[in-house]
Amino acid sequence: MIRYAVQLQTRYDGLVIATFPDLPGVTALGCDDEEALSEAGRALADALAGYAEEGVEAPAPMARGAAMIAAAPVARPIPA
């Protein structure tokens, strides 16, 4: 499993945004820190699956933060 640093920021409306410094564009949103981290785990797994599908190596994790999330690439479901 690959571990990436995640940053949490509370928006003006109280929702929490989770972002990955090493993976621009990979974000998640939650009602609180716990939900944002849970959604961030799903977003990370989806991003890693996308890299794998494209045959591209995911960027190496460089940032270190208080919160780290690990995920393994998983196959995306085939649309019906």
GROMACS .gro file of N, CA and C in nm, residues 4-50:
model
  141
    4TYR      N    1  -0.012   0.845   0.144
    4TYR     CA    2  -0.002   0.985   0.104
    4TYR      C    3  -0.050   1.075   0.217
    5ALA      N    4   0.015   1.191   0.228
    5ALA     CA    5  -0.029   1.291   0.326
    5ALA      C    6  -0.159   1.352   0.277
    6VAL      N    7  -0.248   1.380   0.370
    6VAL     CA    8  -0.375   1.445   0.338
    6VAL      C    9  -0.388   1.568   0.427
    7GLN      N   10  -0.439   1.675   0.370
    7GLN     CA   11  -0.461   1.798   0.445
    7GLN      C   12  -0.610   1.825   0.453
    8LEU      N   13  -0.655   1.865   0.571
    8LEU     CA   14  -0.796   1.898   0.592
    8LEU      C   15  -0.811   2.048   0.612
    9GLN      N   16  -0.915   2.102   0.550
    9GLN     CA   17  -0.944   2.244   0.566
    9GLN      C   18  -1.094   2.262   0.577
   10THR      N   19  -1.137   2.338   0.677
   10THR     CA   20  -1.279   2.363   0.695
   10THR      C   21  -1.321   2.482   0.610
   11ARG      N   22  -1.427   2.463   0.532
   11ARG     CA   23  -1.479   2.569   0.446
   11ARG      C   24  -1.563   2.666   0.527
   12TYR      N   25  -1.600   2.774   0.462
   12TYR     CA   26  -1.683   2.878   0.524
   12TYR      C   27  -1.818   2.824   0.572
   13ASP      N   28  -1.867   2.717   0.507
   13ASP     CA   29  -1.998   2.662   0.542
   13ASP      C   30  -1.989   2.545   0.640
   14GLY      N   31  -1.868   2.517   0.689
   14GLY     CA   32  -1.849   2.411   0.788
   14GLY      C   33  -1.811   2.276   0.731
   15LEU      N   34  -1.824   2.258   0.599
   15LEU     CA   35  -1.781   2.132   0.539
   15LEU      C   36  -1.629   2.124   0.538
   16VAL      N   37  -1.577   2.004   0.537
   16VAL     CA   38  -1.432   1.982   0.543
   16VAL      C   39  -1.384   1.927   0.410
   17ILE      N   40  -1.281   1.990   0.355
   17ILE     CA   41  -1.221   1.947   0.229
   17ILE      C   42  -1.091   1.875   0.261
   18ALA      N   43  -1.073   1.758   0.202
   18ALA     CA   44  -0.948   1.683   0.214
   18ALA      C   45  -0.875   1.691   0.079
   19THR      N   46  -0.748   1.730   0.083
   19THR     CA   47  -0.667   1.737  -0.039
   19THR      C   48  -0.537   1.663  -0.017
   20PHE      N   49  -0.477   1.621  -0.127
   20PHE     CA   50  -0.350   1.549  -0.125
   20PHE      C   51  -0.244   1.636  -0.192
   21PRO      N   52  -0.145   1.686  -0.117
   21PRO     CA   53  -0.042   1.771  -0.177
   21PRO      C   54   0.032   1.705  -0.294
   22ASP      N   55   0.048   1.576  -0.289
   22ASP     CA   56   0.122   1.505  -0.394
   22ASP      C   57   0.035   1.464  -0.512
   23LEU      N   58  -0.096   1.480  -0.501
   23LEU     CA   59  -0.188   1.438  -0.607
   23LEU      C   60  -0.285   1.553  -0.637
   24PRO      N   61  -0.241   1.652  -0.713
   24PRO     CA   62  -0.329   1.765  -0.743
   24PRO      C   63  -0.458   1.717  -0.809
   25GLY      N   64  -0.567   1.775  -0.766
   25GLY     CA   65  -0.697   1.741  -0.823
   25GLY      C   66  -0.769   1.629  -0.751
   26VAL      N   67  -0.701   1.558  -0.663
   26VAL     CA   68  -0.767   1.452  -0.585
   26VAL      C   69  -0.816   1.515  -0.455
   27THR      N   70  -0.947   1.528  -0.443
   27THR     CA   71  -1.006   1.592  -0.326
   27THR      C   72  -1.126   1.512  -0.279
   28ALA      N   73  -1.168   1.540  -0.157
   28ALA     CA   74  -1.287   1.478  -0.101
   28ALA      C   75  -1.352   1.579  -0.008
   29LEU      N   76  -1.479   1.560   0.016
   29LEU     CA   77  -1.557   1.652   0.098
   29LEU      C   78  -1.636   1.574   0.202
   30GLY      N   79  -1.643   1.628   0.322
   30GLY     CA   80  -1.720   1.563   0.428
   30GLY      C   81  -1.783   1.664   0.521
   31CYS      N   82  -1.878   1.618   0.599
   31CYS     CA   83  -1.944   1.704   0.698
   31CYS      C   84  -1.855   1.734   0.817
   32ASP      N   85  -1.759   1.644   0.843
   32ASP     CA   86  -1.664   1.664   0.953
   32ASP      C   87  -1.533   1.597   0.913
   33ASP      N   88  -1.431   1.607   1.001
   33ASP     CA   89  -1.300   1.551   0.970
   33ASP      C   90  -1.307   1.401   0.942
   34GLU      N   91  -1.383   1.330   1.023
   34GLU     CA   92  -1.393   1.185   1.009
   34GLU      C   93  -1.450   1.145   0.873
   35GLU      N   94  -1.557   1.211   0.833
   35GLU     CA   95  -1.619   1.179   0.704
   35GLU      C   96  -1.527   1.220   0.588
   36ALA      N   97  -1.461   1.335   0.601
   36ALA     CA   98  -1.370   1.381   0.496
   36ALA      C   99  -1.254   1.283   0.478
   37LEU      N  100  -1.201   1.230   0.588
   37LEU     CA  101  -1.092   1.132   0.578
   37LEU      C  102  -1.141   1.002   0.516
   38SER      N  103  -1.261   0.961   0.551
   38SER     CA  104  -1.317   0.839   0.493
   38SER      C  105  -1.334   0.856   0.342
   39GLU      N  106  -1.391   0.968   0.301
   39GLU     CA  107  -1.410   0.996   0.159
   39GLU      C  108  -1.275   1.013   0.088
   40ALA      N  109  -1.176   1.068   0.158
   40ALA     CA  110  -1.043   1.085   0.100
   40ALA      C  111  -0.980   0.949   0.069
   41GLY      N  112  -1.004   0.851   0.155
   41GLY     CA  113  -0.953   0.717   0.129
   41GLY      C  114  -1.011   0.660   0.000
   42ARG      N  115  -1.140   0.684  -0.021
   42ARG     CA  116  -1.204   0.638  -0.145
   42ARG      C  117  -1.150   0.714  -0.266
   43ALA      N  118  -1.133   0.845  -0.252
   43ALA     CA  119  -1.081   0.925  -0.362
   43ALA      C  120  -0.939   0.883  -0.398
   44LEU      N  121  -0.858   0.853  -0.298
   44LEU     CA  122  -0.721   0.809  -0.322
   44LEU      C  123  -0.720   0.675  -0.394
   45ALA      N  124  -0.801   0.581  -0.348
   45ALA     CA  125  -0.807   0.450  -0.414
   45ALA      C  126  -0.851   0.464  -0.559
   46ASP      N  127  -0.948   0.552  -0.583
   46ASP     CA  128  -0.996   0.574  -0.720
   46ASP      C  129  -0.887   0.637  -0.807
   47ALA      N  130  -0.816   0.734  -0.752
   47ALA     CA  131  -0.707   0.798  -0.827
   47ALA      C  132  -0.598   0.697  -0.861
   48LEU      N  133  -0.561   0.614  -0.765
   48LEU     CA  134  -0.458   0.513  -0.790
   48LEU      C  135  -0.505   0.412  -0.895
   49ALA      N  136  -0.633   0.377  -0.891
   49ALA     CA  137  -0.688   0.287  -0.992
   49ALA      C  138  -0.682   0.352  -1.129
   50GLY      N  139  -0.708   0.481  -1.135
   50GLY     CA  140  -0.702   0.552  -1.262
   50GLY      C  141  -0.561   0.551  -1.320
   0.00000   0.00000   0.00000
